[in-house]
Coordinates of C-alpha atoms and ligand atoms in Angstrom, one line a residue:
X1 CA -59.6 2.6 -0.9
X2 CA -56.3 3.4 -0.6
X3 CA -54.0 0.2 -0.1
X4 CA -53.0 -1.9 3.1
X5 CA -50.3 -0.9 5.3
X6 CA -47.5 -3.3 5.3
X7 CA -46.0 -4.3 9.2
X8 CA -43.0 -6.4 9.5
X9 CA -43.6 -8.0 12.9
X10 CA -41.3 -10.1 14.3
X11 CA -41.4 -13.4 16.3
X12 CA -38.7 -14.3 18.8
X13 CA -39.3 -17.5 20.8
X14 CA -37.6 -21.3 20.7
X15 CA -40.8 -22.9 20.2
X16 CA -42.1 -23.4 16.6
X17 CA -45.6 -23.8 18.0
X18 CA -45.6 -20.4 18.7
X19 CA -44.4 -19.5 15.2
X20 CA -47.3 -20.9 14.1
X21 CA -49.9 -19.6 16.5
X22 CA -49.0 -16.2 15.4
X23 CA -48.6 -16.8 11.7
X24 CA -52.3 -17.8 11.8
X25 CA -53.5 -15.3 14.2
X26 CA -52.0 -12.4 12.1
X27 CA -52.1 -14.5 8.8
X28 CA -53.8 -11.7 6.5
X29 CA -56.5 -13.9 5.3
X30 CA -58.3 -14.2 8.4
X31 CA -58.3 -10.4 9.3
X32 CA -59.9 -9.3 6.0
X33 CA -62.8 -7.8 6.0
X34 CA -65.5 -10.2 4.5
X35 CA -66.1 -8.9 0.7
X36 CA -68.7 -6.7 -0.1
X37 CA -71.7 -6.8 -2.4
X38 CA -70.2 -5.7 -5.6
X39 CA -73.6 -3.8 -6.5
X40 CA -73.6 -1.8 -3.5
X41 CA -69.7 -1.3 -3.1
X42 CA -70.0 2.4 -4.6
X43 CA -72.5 3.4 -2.6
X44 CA -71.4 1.8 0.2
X45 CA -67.9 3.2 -0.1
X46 CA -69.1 6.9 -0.5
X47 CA -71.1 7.0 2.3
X48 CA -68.5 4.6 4.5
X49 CA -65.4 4.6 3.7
X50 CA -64.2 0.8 4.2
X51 CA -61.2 0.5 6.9
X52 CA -57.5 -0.2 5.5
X53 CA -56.4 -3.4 7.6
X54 CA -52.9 -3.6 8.0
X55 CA -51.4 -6.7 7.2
X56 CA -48.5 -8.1 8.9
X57 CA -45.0 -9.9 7.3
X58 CA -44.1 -12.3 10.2
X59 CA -40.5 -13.3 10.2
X60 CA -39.4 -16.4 13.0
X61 CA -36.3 -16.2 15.0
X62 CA -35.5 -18.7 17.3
X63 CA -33.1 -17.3 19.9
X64 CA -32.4 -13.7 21.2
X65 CA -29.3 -13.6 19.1
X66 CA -31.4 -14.5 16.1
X67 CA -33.6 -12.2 16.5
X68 CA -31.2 -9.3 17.0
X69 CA -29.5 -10.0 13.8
X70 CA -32.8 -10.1 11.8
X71 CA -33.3 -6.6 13.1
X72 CA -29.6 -5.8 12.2
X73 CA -30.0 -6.7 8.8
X74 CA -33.8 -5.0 8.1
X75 CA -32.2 -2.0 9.9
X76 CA -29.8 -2.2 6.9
X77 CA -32.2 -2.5 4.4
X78 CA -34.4 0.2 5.7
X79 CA -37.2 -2.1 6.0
X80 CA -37.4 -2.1 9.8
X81 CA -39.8 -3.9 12.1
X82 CA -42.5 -2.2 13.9
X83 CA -42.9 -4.9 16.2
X84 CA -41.6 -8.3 18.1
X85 CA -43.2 -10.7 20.5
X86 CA -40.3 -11.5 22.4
X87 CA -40.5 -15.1 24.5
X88 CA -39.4 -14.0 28.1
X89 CA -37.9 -17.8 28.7
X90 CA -35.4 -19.0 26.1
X91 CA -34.0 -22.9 26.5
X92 CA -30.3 -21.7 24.5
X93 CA -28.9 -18.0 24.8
X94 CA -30.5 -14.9 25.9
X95 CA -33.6 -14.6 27.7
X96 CA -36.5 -12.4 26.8
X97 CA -34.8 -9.2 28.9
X98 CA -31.4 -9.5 27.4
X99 CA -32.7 -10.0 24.3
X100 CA -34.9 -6.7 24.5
X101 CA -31.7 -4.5 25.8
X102 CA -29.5 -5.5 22.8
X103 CA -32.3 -5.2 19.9
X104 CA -33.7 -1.4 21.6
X105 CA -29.8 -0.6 21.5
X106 CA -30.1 -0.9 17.6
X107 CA -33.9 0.0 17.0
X108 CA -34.8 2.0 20.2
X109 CA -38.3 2.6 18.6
X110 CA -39.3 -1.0 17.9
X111 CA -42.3 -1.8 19.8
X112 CA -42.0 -4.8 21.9
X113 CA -44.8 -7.3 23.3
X114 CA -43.2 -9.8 25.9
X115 CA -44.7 -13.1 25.7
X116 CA -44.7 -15.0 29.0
X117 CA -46.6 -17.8 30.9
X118 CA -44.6 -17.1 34.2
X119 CA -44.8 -14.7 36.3
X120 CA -40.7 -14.7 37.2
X121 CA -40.8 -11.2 35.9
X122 CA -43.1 -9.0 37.2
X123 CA -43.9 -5.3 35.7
X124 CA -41.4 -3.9 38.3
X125 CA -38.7 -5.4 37.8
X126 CA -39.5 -4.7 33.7
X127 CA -39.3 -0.9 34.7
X128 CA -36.5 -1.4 36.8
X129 CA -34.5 -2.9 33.6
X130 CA -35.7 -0.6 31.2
X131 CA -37.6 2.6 33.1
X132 CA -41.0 3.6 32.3
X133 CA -41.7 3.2 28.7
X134 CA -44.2 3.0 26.3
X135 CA -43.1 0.9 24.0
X136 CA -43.3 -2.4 25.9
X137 CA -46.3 -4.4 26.4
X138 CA -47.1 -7.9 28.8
X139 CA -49.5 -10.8 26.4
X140 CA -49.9 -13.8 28.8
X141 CA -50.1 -17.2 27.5
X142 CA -52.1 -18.9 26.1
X143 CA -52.8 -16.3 23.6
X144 CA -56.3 -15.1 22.6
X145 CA -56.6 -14.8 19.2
X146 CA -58.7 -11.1 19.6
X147 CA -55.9 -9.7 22.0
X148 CA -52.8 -10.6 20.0
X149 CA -54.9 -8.9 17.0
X150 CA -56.0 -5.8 19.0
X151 CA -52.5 -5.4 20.1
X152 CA -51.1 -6.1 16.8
X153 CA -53.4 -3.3 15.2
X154 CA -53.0 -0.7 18.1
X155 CA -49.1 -1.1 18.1
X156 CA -48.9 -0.9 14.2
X157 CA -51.0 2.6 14.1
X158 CA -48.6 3.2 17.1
X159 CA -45.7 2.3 14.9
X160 CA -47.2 4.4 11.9
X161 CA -48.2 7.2 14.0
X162 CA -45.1 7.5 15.7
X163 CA -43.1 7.3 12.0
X164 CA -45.4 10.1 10.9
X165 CA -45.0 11.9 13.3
X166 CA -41.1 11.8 13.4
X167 CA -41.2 12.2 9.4
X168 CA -43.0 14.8 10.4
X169 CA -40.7 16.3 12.5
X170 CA -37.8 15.6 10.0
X171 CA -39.3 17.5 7.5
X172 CA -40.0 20.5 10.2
X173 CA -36.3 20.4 11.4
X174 CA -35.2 20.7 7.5
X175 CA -37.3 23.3 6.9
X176 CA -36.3 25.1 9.6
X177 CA -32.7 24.6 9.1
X178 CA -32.7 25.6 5.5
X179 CA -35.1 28.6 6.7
X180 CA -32.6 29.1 9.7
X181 CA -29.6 29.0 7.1
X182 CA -31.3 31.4 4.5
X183 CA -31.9 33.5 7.6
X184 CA -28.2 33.1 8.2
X185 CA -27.0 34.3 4.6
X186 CA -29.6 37.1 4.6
X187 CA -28.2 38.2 8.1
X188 CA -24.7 38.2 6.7
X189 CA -25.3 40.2 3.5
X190 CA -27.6 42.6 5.3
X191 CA -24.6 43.0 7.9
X192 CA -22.4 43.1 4.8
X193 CA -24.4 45.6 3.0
X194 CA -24.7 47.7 5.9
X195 CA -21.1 47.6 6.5
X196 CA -20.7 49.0 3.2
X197 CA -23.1 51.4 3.4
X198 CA -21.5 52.6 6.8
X199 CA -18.3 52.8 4.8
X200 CA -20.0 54.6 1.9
X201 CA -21.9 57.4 4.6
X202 CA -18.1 57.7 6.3
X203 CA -16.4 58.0 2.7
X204 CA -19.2 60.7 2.0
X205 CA -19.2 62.6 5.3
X206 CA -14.9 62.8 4.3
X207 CA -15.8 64.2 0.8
X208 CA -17.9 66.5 2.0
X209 CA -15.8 68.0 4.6
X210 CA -12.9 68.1 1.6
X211 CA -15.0 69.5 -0.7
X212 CA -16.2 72.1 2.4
X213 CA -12.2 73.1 3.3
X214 CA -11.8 73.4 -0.5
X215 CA -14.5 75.7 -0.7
X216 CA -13.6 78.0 2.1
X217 CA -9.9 78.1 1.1
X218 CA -11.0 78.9 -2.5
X219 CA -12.9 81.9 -0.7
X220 CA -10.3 82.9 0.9
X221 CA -7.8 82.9 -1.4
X222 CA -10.3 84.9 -3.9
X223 CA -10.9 87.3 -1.0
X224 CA -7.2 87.5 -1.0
X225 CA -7.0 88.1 -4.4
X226 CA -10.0 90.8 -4.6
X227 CA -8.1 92.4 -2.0
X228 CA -5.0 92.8 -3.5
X229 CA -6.3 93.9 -6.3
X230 CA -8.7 96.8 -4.3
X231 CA -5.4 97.5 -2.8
X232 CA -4.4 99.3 -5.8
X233 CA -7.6 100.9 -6.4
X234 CA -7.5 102.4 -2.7
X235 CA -4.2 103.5 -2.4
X236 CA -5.1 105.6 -5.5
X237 CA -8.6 106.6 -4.2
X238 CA -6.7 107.6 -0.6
X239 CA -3.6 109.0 -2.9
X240 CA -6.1 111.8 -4.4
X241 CA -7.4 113.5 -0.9
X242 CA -3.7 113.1 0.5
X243 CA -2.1 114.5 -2.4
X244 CA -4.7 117.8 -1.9
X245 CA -4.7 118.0 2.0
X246 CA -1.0 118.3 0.9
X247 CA -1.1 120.9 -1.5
X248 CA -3.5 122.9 0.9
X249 CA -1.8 122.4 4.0
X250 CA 1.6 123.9 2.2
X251 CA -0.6 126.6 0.8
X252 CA -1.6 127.8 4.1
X253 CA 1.9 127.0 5.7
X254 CA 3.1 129.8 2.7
X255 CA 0.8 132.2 3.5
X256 CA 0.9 132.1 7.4
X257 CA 4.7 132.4 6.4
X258 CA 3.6 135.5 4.6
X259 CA 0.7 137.0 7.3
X260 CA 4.1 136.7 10.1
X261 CA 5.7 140.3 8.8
X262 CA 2.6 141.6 9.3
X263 CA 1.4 140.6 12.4
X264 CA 5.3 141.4 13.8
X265 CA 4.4 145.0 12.5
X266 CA 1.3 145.0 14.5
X267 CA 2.9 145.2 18.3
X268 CA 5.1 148.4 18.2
X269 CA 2.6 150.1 15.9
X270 CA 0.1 149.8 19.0
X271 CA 2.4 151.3 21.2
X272 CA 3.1 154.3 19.4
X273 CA -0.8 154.6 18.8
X274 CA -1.4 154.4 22.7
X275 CA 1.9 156.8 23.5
X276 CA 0.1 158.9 20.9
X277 CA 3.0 159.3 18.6
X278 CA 2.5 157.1 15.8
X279 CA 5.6 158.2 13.1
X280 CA 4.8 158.5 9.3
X281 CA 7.4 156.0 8.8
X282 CA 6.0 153.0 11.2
X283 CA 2.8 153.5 9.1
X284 CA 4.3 153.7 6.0
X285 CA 6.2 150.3 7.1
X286 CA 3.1 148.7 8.0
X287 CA 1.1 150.0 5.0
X288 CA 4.1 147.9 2.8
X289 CA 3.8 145.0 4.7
X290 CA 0.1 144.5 4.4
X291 CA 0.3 145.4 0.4
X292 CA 3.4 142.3 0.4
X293 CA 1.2 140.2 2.0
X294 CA -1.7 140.2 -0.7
X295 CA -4.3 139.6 2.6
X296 CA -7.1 140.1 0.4
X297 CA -6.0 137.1 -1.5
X298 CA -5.3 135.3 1.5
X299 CA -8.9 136.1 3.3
X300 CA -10.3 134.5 0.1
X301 CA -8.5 130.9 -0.3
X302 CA -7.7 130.2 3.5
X303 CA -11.2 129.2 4.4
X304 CA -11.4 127.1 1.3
X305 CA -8.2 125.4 1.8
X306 CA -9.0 124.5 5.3
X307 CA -12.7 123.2 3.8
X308 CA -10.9 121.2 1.3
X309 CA -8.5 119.8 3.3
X310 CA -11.0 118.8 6.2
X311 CA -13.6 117.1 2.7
X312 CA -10.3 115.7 2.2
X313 CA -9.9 114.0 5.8
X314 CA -13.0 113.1 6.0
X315 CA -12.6 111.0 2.6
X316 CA -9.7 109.3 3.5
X317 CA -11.3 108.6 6.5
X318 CA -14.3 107.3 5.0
X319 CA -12.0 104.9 2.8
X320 CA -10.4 103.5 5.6
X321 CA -13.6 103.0 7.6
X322 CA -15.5 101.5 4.5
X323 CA -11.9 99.2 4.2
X324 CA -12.1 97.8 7.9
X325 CA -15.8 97.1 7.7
X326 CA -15.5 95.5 4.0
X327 CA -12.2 93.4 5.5
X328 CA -14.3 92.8 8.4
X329 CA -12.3 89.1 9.7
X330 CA -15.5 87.7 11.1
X331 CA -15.5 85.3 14.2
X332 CA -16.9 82.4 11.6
X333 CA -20.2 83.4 13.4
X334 CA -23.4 85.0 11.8
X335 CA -24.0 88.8 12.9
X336 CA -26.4 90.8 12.2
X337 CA -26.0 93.0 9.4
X338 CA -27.5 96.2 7.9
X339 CA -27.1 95.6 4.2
X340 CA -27.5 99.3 3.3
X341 CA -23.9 99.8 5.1
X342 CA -22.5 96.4 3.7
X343 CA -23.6 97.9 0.0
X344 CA -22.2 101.5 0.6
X345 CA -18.9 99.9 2.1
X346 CA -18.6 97.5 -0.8
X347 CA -19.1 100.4 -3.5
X348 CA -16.5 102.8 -1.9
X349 CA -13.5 100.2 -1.7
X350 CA -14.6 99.2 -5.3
X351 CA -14.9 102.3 -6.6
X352 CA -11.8 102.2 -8.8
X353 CA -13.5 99.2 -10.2
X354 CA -16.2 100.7 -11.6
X355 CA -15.9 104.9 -11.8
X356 CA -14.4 105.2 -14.9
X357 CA -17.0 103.3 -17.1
X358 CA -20.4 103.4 -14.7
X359 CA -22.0 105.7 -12.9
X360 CA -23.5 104.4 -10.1
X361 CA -27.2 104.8 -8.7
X362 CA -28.1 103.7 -5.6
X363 CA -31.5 102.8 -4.7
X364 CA -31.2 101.7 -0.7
X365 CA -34.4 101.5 1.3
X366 CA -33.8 103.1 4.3
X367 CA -35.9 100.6 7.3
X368 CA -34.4 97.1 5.5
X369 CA -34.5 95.1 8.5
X370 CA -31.2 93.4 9.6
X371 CA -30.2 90.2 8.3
X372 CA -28.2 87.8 10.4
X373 CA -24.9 86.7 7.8
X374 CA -21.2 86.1 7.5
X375 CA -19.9 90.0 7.1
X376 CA -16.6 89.1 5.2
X377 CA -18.6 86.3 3.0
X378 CA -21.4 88.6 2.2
X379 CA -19.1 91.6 1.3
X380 CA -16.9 89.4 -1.0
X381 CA -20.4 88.5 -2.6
X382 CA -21.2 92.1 -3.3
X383 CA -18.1 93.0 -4.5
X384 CA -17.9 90.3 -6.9
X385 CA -21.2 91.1 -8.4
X386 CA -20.3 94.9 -8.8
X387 CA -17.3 93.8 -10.3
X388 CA -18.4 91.5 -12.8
X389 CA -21.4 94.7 -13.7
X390 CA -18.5 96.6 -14.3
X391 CA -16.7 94.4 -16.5
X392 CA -19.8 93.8 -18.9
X393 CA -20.2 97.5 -18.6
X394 CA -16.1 97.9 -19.7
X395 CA -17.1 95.1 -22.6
X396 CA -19.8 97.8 -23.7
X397 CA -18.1 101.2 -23.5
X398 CA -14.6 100.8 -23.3
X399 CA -12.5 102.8 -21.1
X400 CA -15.4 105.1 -20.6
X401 CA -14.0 108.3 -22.3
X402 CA -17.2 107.9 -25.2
X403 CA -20.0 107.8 -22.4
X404 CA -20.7 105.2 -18.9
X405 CA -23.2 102.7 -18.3
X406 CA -25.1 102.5 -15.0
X407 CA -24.9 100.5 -12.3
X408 CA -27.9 100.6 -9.9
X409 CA -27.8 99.0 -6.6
X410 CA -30.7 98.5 -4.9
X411 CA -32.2 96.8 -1.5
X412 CA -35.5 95.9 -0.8
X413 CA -37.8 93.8 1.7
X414 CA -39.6 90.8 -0.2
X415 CA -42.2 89.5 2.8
X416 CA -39.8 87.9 4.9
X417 CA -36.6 88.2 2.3
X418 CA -34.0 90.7 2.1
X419 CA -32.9 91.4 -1.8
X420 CA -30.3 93.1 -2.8
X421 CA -29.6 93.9 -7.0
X422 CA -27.0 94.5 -8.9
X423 CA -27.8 95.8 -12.2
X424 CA -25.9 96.5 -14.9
X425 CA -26.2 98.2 -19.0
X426 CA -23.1 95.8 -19.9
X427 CA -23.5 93.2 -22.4
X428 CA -25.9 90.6 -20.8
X429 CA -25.3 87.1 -20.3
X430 CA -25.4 84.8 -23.5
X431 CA -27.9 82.2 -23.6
X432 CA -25.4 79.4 -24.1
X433 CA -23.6 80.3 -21.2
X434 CA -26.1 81.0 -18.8
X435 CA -26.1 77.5 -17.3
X436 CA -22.7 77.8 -16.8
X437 CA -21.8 80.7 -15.1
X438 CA -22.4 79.4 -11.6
X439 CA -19.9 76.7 -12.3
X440 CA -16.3 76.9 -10.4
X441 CA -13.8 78.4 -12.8
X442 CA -16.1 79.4 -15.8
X443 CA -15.0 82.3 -17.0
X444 CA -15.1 84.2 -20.4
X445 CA -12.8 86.7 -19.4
X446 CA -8.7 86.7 -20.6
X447 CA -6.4 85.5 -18.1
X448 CA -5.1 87.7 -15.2
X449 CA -9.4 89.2 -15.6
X450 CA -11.0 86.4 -14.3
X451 CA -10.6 83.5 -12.4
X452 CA -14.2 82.1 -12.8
X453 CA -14.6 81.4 -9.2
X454 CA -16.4 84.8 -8.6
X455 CA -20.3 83.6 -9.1
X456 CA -19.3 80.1 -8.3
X457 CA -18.0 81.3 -4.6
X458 CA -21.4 83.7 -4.3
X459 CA -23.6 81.3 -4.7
X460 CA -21.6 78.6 -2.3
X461 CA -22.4 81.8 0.1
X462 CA -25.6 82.8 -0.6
X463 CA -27.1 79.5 -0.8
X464 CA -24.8 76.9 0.8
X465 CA -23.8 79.2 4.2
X466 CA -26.9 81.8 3.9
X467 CA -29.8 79.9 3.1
X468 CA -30.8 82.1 0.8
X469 CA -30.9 82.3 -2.6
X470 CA -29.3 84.1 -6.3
X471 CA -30.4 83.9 -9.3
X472 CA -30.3 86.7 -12.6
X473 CA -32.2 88.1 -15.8
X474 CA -30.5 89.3 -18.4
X475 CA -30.8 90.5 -22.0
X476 CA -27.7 90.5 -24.3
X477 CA -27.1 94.1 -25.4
X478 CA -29.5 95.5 -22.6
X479 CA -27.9 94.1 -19.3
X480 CA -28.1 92.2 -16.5
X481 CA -29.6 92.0 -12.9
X482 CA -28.4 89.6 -10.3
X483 CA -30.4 89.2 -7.5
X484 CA -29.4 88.2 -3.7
X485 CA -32.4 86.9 -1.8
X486 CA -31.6 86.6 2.2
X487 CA -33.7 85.5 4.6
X488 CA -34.8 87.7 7.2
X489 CA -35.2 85.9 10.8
X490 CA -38.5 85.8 12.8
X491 CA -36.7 88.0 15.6
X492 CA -35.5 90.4 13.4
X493 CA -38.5 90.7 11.0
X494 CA -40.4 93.6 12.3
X495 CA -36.9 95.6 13.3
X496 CA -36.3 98.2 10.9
X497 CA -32.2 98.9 10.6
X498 CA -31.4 102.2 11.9
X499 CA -33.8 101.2 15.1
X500 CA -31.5 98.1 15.5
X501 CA -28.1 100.1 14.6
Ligands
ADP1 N1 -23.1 91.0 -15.0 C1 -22.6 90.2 -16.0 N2 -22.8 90.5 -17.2 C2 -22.4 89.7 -18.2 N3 -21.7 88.5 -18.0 C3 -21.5 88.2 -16.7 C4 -21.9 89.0 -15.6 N4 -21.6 88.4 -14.5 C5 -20.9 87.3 -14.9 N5 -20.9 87.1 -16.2 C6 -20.3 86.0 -16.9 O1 -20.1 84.9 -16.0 C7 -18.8 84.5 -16.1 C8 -18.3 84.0 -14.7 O2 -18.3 85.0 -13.8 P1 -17.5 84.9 -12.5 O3 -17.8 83.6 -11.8 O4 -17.6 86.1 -11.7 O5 -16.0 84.7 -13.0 P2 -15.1 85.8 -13.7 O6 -15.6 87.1 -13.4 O7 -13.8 85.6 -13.1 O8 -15.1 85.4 -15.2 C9 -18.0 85.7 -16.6 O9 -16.8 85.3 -17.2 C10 -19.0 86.3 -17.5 O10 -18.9 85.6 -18.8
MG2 MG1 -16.2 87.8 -11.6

């Protein structure tokens, strides 16, 4: 049985008889259960629990003011009263009403029973003092013992109710403000964090576009490079054909030179014929002339001079064409591209790269479909893979005066991949380099070779602007093959170059 609730109840009235009736009316002997049988208590208590009684602590005050001052000072030591019977007629101070309005303005939840044998108050005039409330009640005198008791017990569970229910409520309202506050702190470091990671994502984004310009400036300044360093190369491929169109075109400016005479012998040897008096000496002039002019000679080399200076044209020609497509400035926009033509271009303004130590086969298949790409970026790609065959080639053989290697170029459709190789008979790739020579300014070559940036740039093309892909085999003292995988769009798959050209 767990143990007797404890109610301080208190009495305000000027009459000690009073004091008295309700000490013995609430006294806690009389409202105890009567004991039960000791042998059947167990049984008796399992199958009905026996009813806690409360029991009440009266205290007596004997005037309104009392009274509020006895709730003052159990206020203070948080031992408050759950109840008063309050004497509505007082002979000295307050009256019953007064006395209620100054104790609810300390304890507003003290329960109040007015005790009255007059009817100079009525219940409406009560709710006009206080409003409607629960927490008042009317006893008339003269008391029954049964109704002061039943309203003692139903205002104490009211009492204890109500405190439950507002401990209750106490606890809630803690909970929910620590809950509300850990809310609060999560809210803030969640705000905080993604604040940061904002920051972080806008730091990241700015890298990125750094690391993009550095790129493309790196690739332009290596196309830069490459080209001032073909330059060379070209002006000496163009300088060859130039320097015999030359040679030819003054050959054949001598020997119209010499054919002049000749021809200037031709007009007043016709009109002698047609007079029909050609002179021994106008032949004999004529027959000089021709022997002078060697014409036998000249019928032979003319036609060759003119053939060799029109191959010539056509070279330099082909030079400068392969030169403006190779330089090609782009709009920064994918086109499409035959890769057989980007190949061919690549290997005639490289040619002084690689002639003198490789000889060069080329292996193009002829319906490669069109691939959609950056002209200028791919070229620069091509040309530094030739150029780096022809370096491990030069490593091999020298300046190519004992023998060449072989550089073999080849393109090819891979289901719905373009490919393109580049292999070489130079020295192959070491093995404890190969994961390094992708990397930005690894290089093995002396300064004023290599810059490193030449794999390092193709692959940023190939893969980063491309989506496609490069990757090599290689066998030291055998060679090497680097391999550029494009992708071939849906559009384009099926279209064979020269039909799309
Ligand atoms: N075909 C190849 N054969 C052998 N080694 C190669 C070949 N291509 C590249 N390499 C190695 O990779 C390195 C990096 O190449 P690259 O990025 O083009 O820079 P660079 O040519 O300026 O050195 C070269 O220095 C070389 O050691
Ligand atoms: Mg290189």
């Amino acid at each position: 049985m767990s143990a007797a609730h404890l109610y301080r109840t208190l009495v305000i009235d000027d009459d000690v008889c009073i004091h008295k009736i309700f000490g013995s009316m609430l006294s806690p002997a009389l409202i105890q259960p009567p004991p039960v049988n000791p042998l059947g208590a167990a049984a008796a208590d399992a199958a009905h629990p026996r009813a806690t009684f409360p029991v009440f602590e009266i205290d007596s005050a004997f005037s309104g003011e009392q009274g509020l001052a006895y709730v003052q000072k159990a206020l203070a030591e948080k031992r408050p009263y759950a109840m008063a019977f309050v004497d509505m007629r007082m002979t000295t101070g307050w009256d019953g009403i007064q006395t209620i309005g100054e104790i609810w303005k300390e304890c507003s939840d003290l329960q109040i029973i007015i005790c009255t044998a007059h009817t100079d108050f009525t219940w409406h005039d009560i709710i006009k003092q206080f409003g409607h409330t629960d927490r008042l009640l009317v006893l008339k005198k003269p008391f029954e013992v049964m109704d002061v008791r039943q309203l003692a017990y139903a205002l104490a569970e009211k009492w204890n109710l109500f405190n439950q229910a507002r401990s209750h409520l106490q606890r809630l309202q803690k909970l929910v403000t620590r809950r509300t506050a850990k809310l609060r702190k999560t809210n803030l470091s969640l705000q905080h964090k993604i604040a940061q990671l904002k920051k972080a994502q806008e730091e990241q984004q700015q890298a990125e576009q750094q690391r993009r310009m550095m790129e493309m400036q790196l690739r332009q300044a290596q196309k830069l490079e490459s080209v001032g360093h073909l330059a060379a190369g070209i002006a000496h491929e163009i300088n060859t054909p130039t320097q015999y169109i030359g040679d030819n075109i003054r050959f054949l400016e001598k020997s119209f030179a010499r054919v002049i005479p000749l021809l200037r012998r031709q007009e007043p040897l016709l009109r002698a014929v047609k007079a029909g008096e050609p002179t021994a000496a106008l032949v004999a002039e004529v027959e000089q002339t021709l022997a002078q002019c060697d014409l036998e000679f000249l019928l032979a080399e003319t036609p060759r001079a003119i053939e060799q200076s029109l191959e010539g044209i056509h070279n330099v020609a082909r030079i400068v064409r392969a030169m403006r497509d190779f330089s090609h400035p782009g709009t920064g926009e994918k086109i499409e591209i035959d890769l057989n033509q980007a190949v061919e271009n690549t290997l005639v303004v490289a040619a002084n790269e690689w002639k003198y130590v490789a000889t060069l086969v080329k292996d193009l298949q002829p319906d490669l479909p069109h691939v959609l790409a950056l002209p200028g970026e791919l070229n620069q790609v091509i040309l530094n893979l030739v150029v780096n065959a022809a370096h491990a080639i030069a490593d091999v053989v020298g300046d190519g005066s004992g023998g060449k290697g072989t550089i073999t170029i080849s393109t090819r459709r891979c289901g719905d991949w373009a490919e393109i190789h580049v292999r070489d008979t130079g020295t192959g790739i070491p093995e404890e380099i190969r994961d390094k020579v992708f990397d930005p300014f690894f290089t093995t070559r002396p300064i004023g070779k290599g810059t490193g940036q030449g794999l390092a740039i193709a692959r940023s093309v190939i893969v980063g602007r491309h989506n496609g892909a490069l990757s090599f085999q290689t066998r030291v003292g055998i060679g090497t093959l680097f391999t550029i995988r494009l992708p071939i769009q849906a559009a384009h798959a099926d279209q064979p170059a020269r039909e799309a050209a």
